[in-house]
Amino acid sequence: METTIALRALMVEPLSREAFAPFGEVIETAGATHYPINQGSTERFHDLARVDVVGGRTLINIFRGQPFHLPVEVRLLERHPLGSQAFVPIDGQRMLIVVAPPGELDESAIRAFISTPWQGVNYATGTWHHPLLTLAARGDFLVVDRGGPGDNCEERLLAQPRRIESLPV
Amino acid sequence: METTIALRALMVEPLSREAFAPFGEVIETAGATHYPINQGSTERFHDLARVDVVGGRTLINIFRGQPFHLPVEVRLLERHPLGSQAFVPIDGQRMLIVVAPPGELDESAIRAFISTPWQGVNYATGTWHHPLLTLAARGDFLVVDRGGPGDNCEERLLAQPRRIESLPV
């Protein structure tokens, strides 16, 4: 007979630059360095993420994510040891972001965030993160990451899977 | 007494990969190489643009463009000799794109395109292009370009300015 074990809840925080700093950057205009260009017709919000492509080249891609629905079970994280990976919504969908700091995976350090339609994220090289979780509707995201030789994806099943039940009010 | 000279009209074409090929790439899912990732929950439309950052590094920025209104006068083009520059709309605005091939500026080779809300463009290194022209409403665009030493922007005033009067039906 199988025993059902209740998964420990993972609380979701609003996404902010400060809270996300251990994991990479939030890509948004709010709080960014900016200046006018093009004779004043354009404002440039400058250098919003650290793009890292060790021994490779920068790729621009679109990821189309199928929607997830709460509750979401978090059973796996992945990391890219050779490069950063940025996700920016191009059709206004939010992301549920689950991360842990680079280095050996410390499951006690896992955190979760919910983005707004105006926020993207850049996972720093080696940051553990869940594969794309878009909520409510299918979402397209511009993804800037690394192409090149070498194995740039490690996956790890969690010893203690977690469960996300609700979003912050 | 000043003499008013009527500017020669510049016709606008719909943006497509084929038509834009001499100038760079169109960033869109339609017609792209794609494959499932993340246990099938995400579709990856892969490597949509050639990012070039000669002697520098890749930057991710947001450009916020003020709206232009027809007719638009085209008096200047610019180019980046050290890197590509990609523009992808993140709030669904279209771009009016004016380009000429790399090399010495040939004004007779200038072409104009209008994008859809689902299309971005990547200007290849050295492609002459007009600064951002968003139509109808303010638009935010994710921009992937180059940071680093050296002068990476040349501007050229047109000997024969042009005028865009209408969009393709």
mmCIF file of C-alpha atoms in Angstrom:
data_model
loop_
_atom_site.group_PDB
_atom_site.id
_atom_site.type_symbol
_atom_site.label_atom_id
_atom_site.label_comp_id
_atom_site.label_asym_id
_atom_site.label_seq_id
_atom_site.Cartn_x
_atom_site.Cartn_y
_atom_site.Cartn_z
ATOM 1 C CA MET A 1 0.000 0.000 0.000
ATOM 2 C CA GLU A 2 1.367 3.360 -0.946
ATOM 3 C CA THR A 3 1.684 6.002 1.675
ATOM 4 C CA THR A 4 0.729 9.499 0.656
ATOM 5 C CA ILE A 5 3.020 12.078 2.195
ATOM 6 C CA ALA A 6 1.876 15.681 2.239
ATOM 7 C CA LEU A 7 4.431 17.890 0.520
ATOM 8 C CA ARG A 8 5.837 20.808 2.444
ATOM 9 C CA ALA A 9 4.450 24.109 1.203
ATOM 10 C CA LEU A 10 6.692 26.583 -0.594
ATOM 11 C CA MET A 11 5.691 30.202 -0.052
ATOM 12 C CA VAL A 12 5.745 32.564 -3.023
ATOM 13 C CA GLU A 13 7.226 36.076 -2.743
ATOM 14 C CA PRO A 14 6.689 39.043 -5.053
ATOM 15 C CA LEU A 15 9.649 39.352 -7.446
ATOM 16 C CA SER A 16 12.012 42.244 -6.724
ATOM 17 C CA ARG A 17 15.606 43.096 -7.617
ATOM 18 C CA GLU A 18 16.697 42.957 -4.003
ATOM 19 C CA ALA A 19 15.069 39.627 -3.188
ATOM 20 C CA PHE A 20 16.292 38.040 -6.433
ATOM 21 C CA ALA A 21 19.881 39.338 -6.193
ATOM 22 C CA PRO A 22 21.390 36.024 -4.969
ATOM 23 C CA PHE A 23 20.067 34.315 -8.118
ATOM 24 C CA GLY A 24 20.605 36.844 -10.907
ATOM 25 C CA GLU A 25 18.866 39.987 -12.122
ATOM 26 C CA VAL A 26 15.302 41.175 -12.586
ATOM 27 C CA ILE A 27 14.888 42.677 -16.064
ATOM 28 C CA GLU A 28 12.567 45.666 -15.765
ATOM 29 C CA THR A 29 12.551 49.412 -16.283
ATOM 30 C CA ALA A 30 11.702 50.232 -12.667
ATOM 31 C CA GLY A 31 14.842 51.184 -10.781
ATOM 32 C CA ALA A 32 17.111 50.786 -13.827
ATOM 33 C CA THR A 33 19.806 53.130 -15.073
ATOM 34 C CA HIS A 34 18.363 54.970 -18.079
ATOM 35 C CA TYR A 35 19.112 57.840 -20.412
ATOM 36 C CA PRO A 36 17.685 59.386 -23.567
ATOM 37 C CA ILE A 37 19.005 58.410 -27.006
ATOM 38 C CA ASN A 38 17.881 58.995 -30.597
ATOM 39 C CA GLN A 39 17.502 62.778 -30.156
ATOM 40 C CA GLY A 40 15.294 62.187 -27.169
ATOM 41 C CA SER A 41 12.682 60.001 -28.855
ATOM 42 C CA THR A 42 13.843 56.844 -27.068
ATOM 43 C CA GLU A 43 14.771 56.116 -23.460
ATOM 44 C CA ARG A 44 17.427 53.424 -23.018
ATOM 45 C CA PHE A 45 17.156 51.324 -19.828
ATOM 46 C CA HIS A 46 20.690 50.110 -19.945
ATOM 47 C CA ASP A 47 22.473 46.815 -19.282
ATOM 48 C CA LEU A 48 19.797 45.093 -17.228
ATOM 49 C CA ALA A 49 21.361 41.637 -16.945
ATOM 50 C CA ARG A 50 24.761 40.007 -16.917
ATOM 51 C CA VAL A 51 24.890 37.736 -19.957
ATOM 52 C CA ASP A 52 27.442 34.976 -19.497
ATOM 53 C CA VAL A 53 28.302 32.516 -22.294
ATOM 54 C CA VAL A 54 31.428 30.643 -21.190
ATOM 55 C CA GLY A 55 33.217 29.279 -24.267
ATOM 56 C CA GLY A 56 30.152 29.734 -26.433
ATOM 57 C CA ARG A 57 27.948 32.357 -28.051
ATOM 58 C CA THR A 58 24.769 34.223 -27.180
ATOM 59 C CA LEU A 59 21.500 32.748 -28.469
ATOM 60 C CA ILE A 60 18.157 34.505 -28.809
ATOM 61 C CA ASN A 61 15.181 32.145 -28.629
ATOM 62 C CA ILE A 62 11.480 32.147 -27.900
ATOM 63 C CA PHE A 63 10.161 29.672 -25.312
ATOM 64 C CA ARG A 64 6.444 28.936 -25.513
ATOM 65 C CA GLY A 65 5.303 27.619 -22.147
ATOM 66 C CA GLN A 66 2.107 25.693 -21.528
ATOM 67 C CA PRO A 67 0.147 26.963 -18.531
ATOM 68 C CA PHE A 68 0.442 25.411 -15.091
ATOM 69 C CA HIS A 69 -2.291 25.624 -12.502
ATOM 70 C CA LEU A 70 -2.085 25.785 -8.736
ATOM 71 C CA PRO A 71 -1.219 23.794 -6.789
ATOM 72 C CA VAL A 72 2.145 23.240 -8.519
ATOM 73 C CA GLU A 73 4.432 20.476 -7.318
ATOM 74 C CA VAL A 74 8.143 21.255 -7.446
ATOM 75 C CA ARG A 75 10.039 18.016 -7.929
ATOM 76 C CA LEU A 76 13.088 19.042 -9.938
ATOM 77 C CA LEU A 77 15.500 21.920 -10.428
ATOM 78 C CA GLU A 78 18.090 22.443 -13.137
ATOM 79 C CA ARG A 79 21.137 24.638 -13.615
ATOM 80 C CA HIS A 80 23.337 25.765 -16.485
ATOM 81 C CA PRO A 81 27.000 25.623 -15.435
ATOM 82 C CA LEU A 82 28.267 27.373 -18.570
ATOM 83 C CA GLY A 83 25.979 30.316 -18.962
ATOM 84 C CA SER A 84 23.221 32.620 -17.817
ATOM 85 C CA GLN A 85 19.638 32.310 -19.063
ATOM 86 C CA ALA A 86 17.255 35.260 -19.315
ATOM 87 C CA PHE A 87 13.452 35.070 -19.705
ATOM 88 C CA VAL A 88 11.375 38.112 -20.665
ATOM 89 C CA PRO A 89 7.619 37.854 -21.345
ATOM 90 C CA ILE A 90 6.626 39.060 -24.801
ATOM 91 C CA ASP A 91 2.895 38.517 -24.402
ATOM 92 C CA GLY A 92 2.371 39.700 -20.871
ATOM 93 C CA GLN A 93 2.304 36.397 -19.000
ATOM 94 C CA ARG A 94 3.647 36.012 -15.499
ATOM 95 C CA MET A 95 6.177 33.417 -14.359
ATOM 96 C CA LEU A 96 6.296 31.348 -11.236
ATOM 97 C CA ILE A 97 10.024 31.282 -10.473
ATOM 98 C CA VAL A 98 11.597 28.660 -8.208
ATOM 99 C CA VAL A 99 15.307 29.015 -7.458
ATOM 100 C CA ALA A 100 18.156 27.965 -5.191
ATOM 101 C CA PRO A 101 21.634 29.511 -4.993
ATOM 102 C CA PRO A 102 24.534 28.258 -7.140
ATOM 103 C CA GLY A 103 26.798 25.583 -5.708
ATOM 104 C CA GLU A 104 25.720 22.288 -4.214
ATOM 105 C CA LEU A 105 21.937 22.227 -4.161
ATOM 106 C CA ASP A 106 20.665 23.223 -0.720
ATOM 107 C CA GLU A 107 16.978 22.368 -0.645
ATOM 108 C CA SER A 108 16.495 24.405 2.516
ATOM 109 C CA ALA A 109 17.465 27.508 0.506
ATOM 110 C CA ILE A 110 14.818 27.109 -2.211
ATOM 111 C CA ARG A 111 12.701 30.220 -2.785
ATOM 112 C CA ALA A 112 9.791 31.023 -5.069
ATOM 113 C CA PHE A 113 8.741 34.274 -6.720
ATOM 114 C CA ILE A 114 5.904 35.468 -8.926
ATOM 115 C CA SER A 115 6.700 38.003 -11.635
ATOM 116 C CA THR A 116 4.528 40.760 -13.071
ATOM 117 C CA PRO A 117 3.833 41.110 -16.820
ATOM 118 C CA TRP A 118 6.563 43.792 -16.865
ATOM 119 C CA GLN A 119 9.339 41.740 -15.320
ATOM 120 C CA GLY A 120 11.806 39.279 -16.718
ATOM 121 C CA VAL A 121 14.579 37.413 -14.939
ATOM 122 C CA ASN A 122 18.131 36.419 -15.735
ATOM 123 C CA TYR A 123 19.344 33.295 -13.972
ATOM 124 C CA ALA A 124 23.035 33.714 -13.203
ATOM 125 C CA THR A 125 25.371 30.939 -14.301
ATOM 126 C CA GLY A 126 24.850 27.963 -12.006
ATOM 127 C CA THR A 127 21.678 29.209 -10.302
ATOM 128 C CA TRP A 128 19.312 26.299 -9.688
ATOM 129 C CA HIS A 129 15.893 26.973 -11.183
ATOM 130 C CA HIS A 130 12.704 25.202 -12.110
ATOM 131 C CA PRO A 131 11.901 24.862 -15.828
ATOM 132 C CA LEU A 132 9.535 27.556 -17.127
ATOM 133 C CA LEU A 133 6.265 27.818 -15.193
ATOM 134 C CA THR A 134 3.762 30.188 -16.757
ATOM 135 C CA LEU A 135 0.435 30.551 -15.016
ATOM 136 C CA ALA A 136 -3.118 30.773 -16.265
ATOM 137 C CA ALA A 137 -2.376 30.968 -20.002
ATOM 138 C CA ARG A 138 0.150 29.906 -22.603
ATOM 139 C CA GLY A 139 3.054 32.339 -22.593
ATOM 140 C CA ASP A 140 5.826 33.300 -24.980
ATOM 141 C CA PHE A 141 9.123 34.432 -23.507
ATOM 142 C CA LEU A 142 12.202 35.809 -25.191
ATOM 143 C CA VAL A 143 15.109 33.759 -23.884
ATOM 144 C CA VAL A 144 18.744 34.840 -24.085
ATOM 145 C CA ASP A 145 21.115 31.999 -23.283
ATOM 146 C CA ARG A 146 24.242 30.159 -24.396
ATOM 147 C CA GLY A 147 25.003 27.916 -27.320
ATOM 148 C CA GLY A 148 28.234 25.999 -27.729
ATOM 149 C CA PRO A 149 30.109 22.827 -26.868
ATOM 150 C CA GLY A 150 29.843 21.093 -23.508
ATOM 151 C CA ASP A 151 27.023 19.877 -21.298
ATOM 152 C CA ASN A 152 25.236 22.995 -20.085
ATOM 153 C CA CYS A 153 22.271 21.447 -18.273
ATOM 154 C CA GLU A 154 22.224 19.545 -14.985
ATOM 155 C CA GLU A 155 18.971 18.351 -13.475
ATOM 156 C CA ARG A 156 18.396 17.324 -9.886
ATOM 157 C CA LEU A 157 15.354 15.603 -8.420
ATOM 158 C CA LEU A 158 14.510 17.027 -5.033
ATOM 159 C CA ALA A 159 14.873 14.736 -2.024
ATOM 160 C CA GLN A 160 11.906 16.601 -0.559
ATOM 161 C CA PRO A 161 9.539 17.809 -3.262
ATOM 162 C CA ARG A 162 7.589 20.966 -2.459
ATOM 163 C CA ARG A 163 4.139 22.235 -3.216
ATOM 164 C CA ILE A 164 3.065 25.756 -4.184
ATOM 165 C CA GLU A 165 -0.513 26.313 -3.179
ATOM 166 C CA SER A 166 -1.137 30.021 -3.471
ATOM 167 C CA LEU A 167 0.266 33.336 -4.620
ATOM 168 C CA PRO A 168 0.934 36.394 -2.490
ATOM 169 C CA VAL A 169 -2.058 38.697 -2.172
ATOM 170 C CA MET B 1 13.380 82.591 -49.648
ATOM 171 C CA GLU B 2 13.426 78.905 -48.913
ATOM 172 C CA THR B 3 12.390 76.463 -51.543
ATOM 173 C CA THR B 4 10.299 73.526 -50.373
ATOM 174 C CA ILE B 5 11.252 70.316 -52.123
ATOM 175 C CA ALA B 6 8.833 67.417 -51.965
ATOM 176 C CA LEU B 7 10.532 64.380 -50.486
ATOM 177 C CA ARG B 8 10.536 61.194 -52.470
ATOM 178 C CA ALA B 9 8.170 58.606 -51.037
ATOM 179 C CA LEU B 10 9.495 55.442 -49.420
ATOM 180 C CA MET B 11 7.177 52.450 -49.791
ATOM 181 C CA VAL B 12 6.672 50.166 -46.795
ATOM 182 C CA GLU B 13 6.693 46.378 -47.156
ATOM 183 C CA PRO B 14 5.343 43.763 -44.734
ATOM 184 C CA LEU B 15 8.218 42.334 -42.689
ATOM 185 C CA SER B 16 9.243 38.784 -43.591
ATOM 186 C CA ARG B 17 12.337 36.647 -43.088
ATOM 187 C CA GLU B 18 13.005 36.459 -46.790
ATOM 188 C CA ALA B 19 12.657 40.164 -47.489
ATOM 189 C CA PHE B 20 14.725 41.104 -44.447
ATOM 190 C CA ALA B 21 17.534 38.579 -45.054
ATOM 191 C CA PRO B 22 20.011 41.138 -46.506
ATOM 192 C CA PHE B 23 19.775 43.121 -43.264
ATOM 193 C CA GLY B 24 19.640 40.508 -40.497
ATOM 194 C CA GLU B 25 16.997 38.215 -39.042
ATOM 195 C CA VAL B 26 13.319 38.416 -38.159
ATOM 196 C CA ILE B 27 12.758 37.109 -34.620
ATOM 197 C CA GLU B 28 9.468 35.208 -34.610
ATOM 198 C CA THR B 29 8.123 31.734 -34.004
ATOM 199 C CA ALA B 30 6.643 31.358 -37.504
ATOM 200 C CA GLY B 31 8.976 29.347 -39.691
ATOM 201 C CA ALA B 32 11.548 28.802 -36.922
ATOM 202 C CA THR B 33 13.301 25.589 -35.917
ATOM 203 C CA HIS B 34 11.612 24.367 -32.749
ATOM 204 C CA TYR B 35 11.487 21.376 -30.446
ATOM 205 C CA PRO B 36 9.948 20.413 -27.109
ATOM 206 C CA ILE B 37 11.899 20.756 -23.863
ATOM 207 C CA ASN B 38 11.030 20.555 -20.154
ATOM 208 C CA GLN B 39 9.226 17.195 -20.472
ATOM 209 C CA GLY B 40 7.098 18.634 -23.218
ATOM 210 C CA SER B 41 5.684 21.590 -21.305
ATOM 211 C CA THR B 42 7.738 24.128 -23.286
ATOM 212 C CA GLU B 43 8.459 24.533 -26.976
ATOM 213 C CA ARG B 44 11.864 26.040 -27.763
ATOM 214 C CA PHE B 45 12.036 28.149 -30.948
ATOM 215 C CA HIS B 46 15.780 27.986 -31.252
ATOM 216 C CA ASP B 47 18.570 30.385 -32.158
ATOM 217 C CA LEU B 48 16.518 33.015 -33.959
ATOM 218 C CA ALA B 49 19.212 35.642 -34.489
ATOM 219 C CA ARG B 50 22.945 35.903 -34.915
ATOM 220 C CA VAL B 51 24.246 37.898 -31.956
ATOM 221 C CA ASP B 52 27.568 39.530 -32.751
ATOM 222 C CA VAL B 53 29.580 41.426 -30.110
ATOM 223 C CA VAL B 54 33.038 42.038 -31.594
ATOM 224 C CA GLY B 55 35.534 42.576 -28.741
ATOM 225 C CA GLY B 56 32.747 43.235 -26.264
ATOM 226 C CA ARG B 57 29.942 41.585 -24.349
ATOM 227 C CA THR B 58 26.223 41.055 -24.826
ATOM 228 C CA LEU B 59 23.902 43.600 -23.221
ATOM 229 C CA ILE B 60 20.197 43.209 -22.485
ATOM 230 C CA ASN B 61 18.316 46.517 -22.389
ATOM 231 C CA ILE B 62 14.818 47.894 -22.709
ATOM 232 C CA PHE B 63 14.241 50.737 -25.177
ATOM 233 C CA ARG B 64 11.107 52.796 -24.598
ATOM 234 C CA GLY B 65 10.178 54.514 -27.839
ATOM 235 C CA GLN B 66 7.893 57.513 -28.141
ATOM 236 C CA PRO B 67 5.284 57.130 -30.882
ATOM 237 C CA PHE B 68 5.743 58.538 -34.371
ATOM 238 C CA HIS B 69 2.865 59.416 -36.649
ATOM 239 C CA LEU B 70 2.603 59.269 -40.405
ATOM 240 C CA PRO B 71 3.926 60.839 -42.468
ATOM 241 C CA VAL B 72 7.415 60.061 -41.130
ATOM 242 C CA GLU B 73 10.432 61.789 -42.644
ATOM 243 C CA VAL B 74 13.561 59.695 -42.916
ATOM 244 C CA ARG B 75 16.575 61.985 -42.703
ATOM 245 C CA LEU B 76 19.211 59.866 -40.996
ATOM 246 C CA LEU B 77 20.419 56.288 -40.726
ATOM 247 C CA GLU B 78 22.914 54.762 -38.301
ATOM 248 C CA ARG B 79 24.963 51.599 -38.108
ATOM 249 C CA HIS B 80 26.878 49.663 -35.483
ATOM 250 C CA PRO B 81 30.198 48.462 -36.932
ATOM 251 C CA LEU B 82 31.069 46.295 -33.914
ATOM 252 C CA GLY B 83 27.895 44.407 -33.229
ATOM 253 C CA SER B 84 24.374 43.321 -33.995
ATOM 254 C CA GLN B 85 21.324 44.901 -32.382
ATOM 255 C CA ALA B 86 18.058 43.046 -31.806
ATOM 256 C CA PHE B 87 14.665 44.626 -31.018
ATOM 257 C CA VAL B 88 11.721 42.562 -29.764
ATOM 258 C CA PRO B 89 8.431 44.182 -28.680
ATOM 259 C CA ILE B 90 7.434 43.361 -25.098
ATOM 260 C CA ASP B 91 4.158 45.264 -25.093
ATOM 261 C CA GLY B 92 2.852 44.425 -28.530
ATOM 262 C CA GLN B 93 3.812 47.551 -30.460
ATOM 263 C CA ARG B 94 4.818 47.489 -34.096
ATOM 264 C CA MET B 95 7.984 48.977 -35.557
ATOM 265 C CA LEU B 96 8.527 50.920 -38.723
ATOM 266 C CA ILE B 97 11.897 49.621 -39.903
ATOM 267 C CA VAL B 98 14.074 51.513 -42.373
ATOM 268 C CA VAL B 99 17.284 49.835 -43.512
ATOM 269 C CA ALA B 100 20.056 49.786 -46.077
ATOM 270 C CA PRO B 101 22.670 47.069 -46.644
ATOM 271 C CA PRO B 102 26.047 47.113 -44.844
ATOM 272 C CA GLY B 103 28.974 48.780 -46.564
ATOM 273 C CA GLU B 104 29.044 52.284 -47.985
ATOM 274 C CA LEU B 105 25.568 53.734 -47.643
ATOM 275 C CA ASP B 106 23.640 53.353 -50.890
ATOM 276 C CA GLU B 107 20.545 55.519 -50.599
ATOM 277 C CA SER B 108 18.996 53.888 -53.627
ATOM 278 C CA ALA B 109 18.972 50.587 -51.687
ATOM 279 C CA ILE B 110 16.963 51.887 -48.710
ATOM 280 C CA ARG B 111 13.919 49.784 -47.828
ATOM 281 C CA ALA B 112 11.193 50.064 -45.243
ATOM 282 C CA PHE B 113 9.197 47.390 -43.409
ATOM 283 C CA ILE B 114 6.393 47.297 -40.896
ATOM 284 C CA SER B 115 6.462 44.582 -38.222
ATOM 285 C CA THR B 116 3.602 42.811 -36.496
ATOM 286 C CA PRO B 117 3.239 42.660 -32.700
ATOM 287 C CA TRP B 118 4.758 39.142 -32.891
ATOM 288 C CA GLN B 119 7.913 40.060 -34.787
ATOM 289 C CA GLY B 120 11.254 41.403 -33.718
ATOM 290 C CA VAL B 121 14.308 42.132 -35.819
ATOM 291 C CA ASN B 122 18.037 41.721 -35.431
ATOM 292 C CA TYR B 123 20.128 44.203 -37.391
ATOM 293 C CA ALA B 124 23.301 42.462 -38.554
ATOM 294 C CA THR B 125 26.597 44.152 -37.771
ATOM 295 C CA GLY B 126 26.975 47.157 -40.052
ATOM 296 C CA THR B 127 23.406 47.216 -41.380
ATOM 297 C CA TRP B 128 22.243 50.812 -41.779
ATOM 298 C CA HIS B 129 18.989 51.418 -39.924
ATOM 299 C CA HIS B 130 16.816 54.223 -38.671
ATOM 300 C CA PRO B 131 16.595 54.758 -34.907
ATOM 301 C CA LEU B 132 13.557 53.121 -33.299
ATOM 302 C CA LEU B 133 10.228 54.119 -34.850
ATOM 303 C CA THR B 134 7.226 52.827 -32.993
ATOM 304 C CA LEU B 135 3.836 53.773 -34.337
ATOM 305 C CA ALA B 136 0.616 54.864 -32.684
ATOM 306 C CA ALA B 137 1.630 54.326 -29.051
ATOM 307 C CA ARG B 138 4.626 54.320 -26.779
ATOM 308 C CA GLY B 139 6.403 50.981 -27.056
ATOM 309 C CA ASP B 140 8.861 48.994 -24.972
ATOM 310 C CA PHE B 141 11.327 46.749 -26.774
ATOM 311 C CA LEU B 142 13.827 44.286 -25.409
ATOM 312 C CA VAL B 143 17.128 45.142 -27.070
ATOM 313 C CA VAL B 144 20.103 42.786 -27.244
ATOM 314 C CA ASP B 145 23.259 44.561 -28.354
ATOM 315 C CA ARG B 146 26.951 45.077 -27.617
ATOM 316 C CA GLY B 147 28.803 46.829 -24.852
ATOM 317 C CA GLY B 148 32.533 47.388 -24.833
ATOM 318 C CA PRO B 149 35.351 49.652 -25.968
ATOM 319 C CA GLY B 150 35.380 51.442 -29.317
ATOM 320 C CA ASP B 151 32.988 53.671 -31.220
ATOM 321 C CA ASN B 152 30.056 51.473 -32.172
ATOM 322 C CA CYS B 153 27.689 54.026 -33.683
ATOM 323 C CA GLU B 154 27.987 55.890 -36.974
ATOM 324 C CA GLU B 155 25.263 58.235 -38.147
ATOM 325 C CA ARG B 156 24.732 59.488 -41.656
ATOM 326 C CA LEU B 157 22.411 62.247 -42.831
ATOM 327 C CA LEU B 158 20.738 61.318 -46.082
ATOM 328 C CA ALA B 159 21.600 63.353 -49.152
ATOM 329 C CA GLN B 160 18.023 62.763 -50.256
ATOM 330 C CA PRO B 161 15.680 62.462 -47.282
ATOM 331 C CA ARG B 162 12.617 60.285 -47.795
ATOM 332 C CA ARG B 163 9.054 60.362 -46.656
ATOM 333 C CA ILE B 164 6.849 57.486 -45.483
ATOM 334 C CA GLU B 165 3.234 58.304 -46.086
ATOM 335 C CA SER B 166 1.324 55.101 -45.644
ATOM 336 C CA LEU B 167 1.506 51.480 -44.565
ATOM 337 C CA PRO B 168 0.771 48.436 -46.726
ATOM 338 C CA VAL B 169 -2.866 47.418 -46.656
#
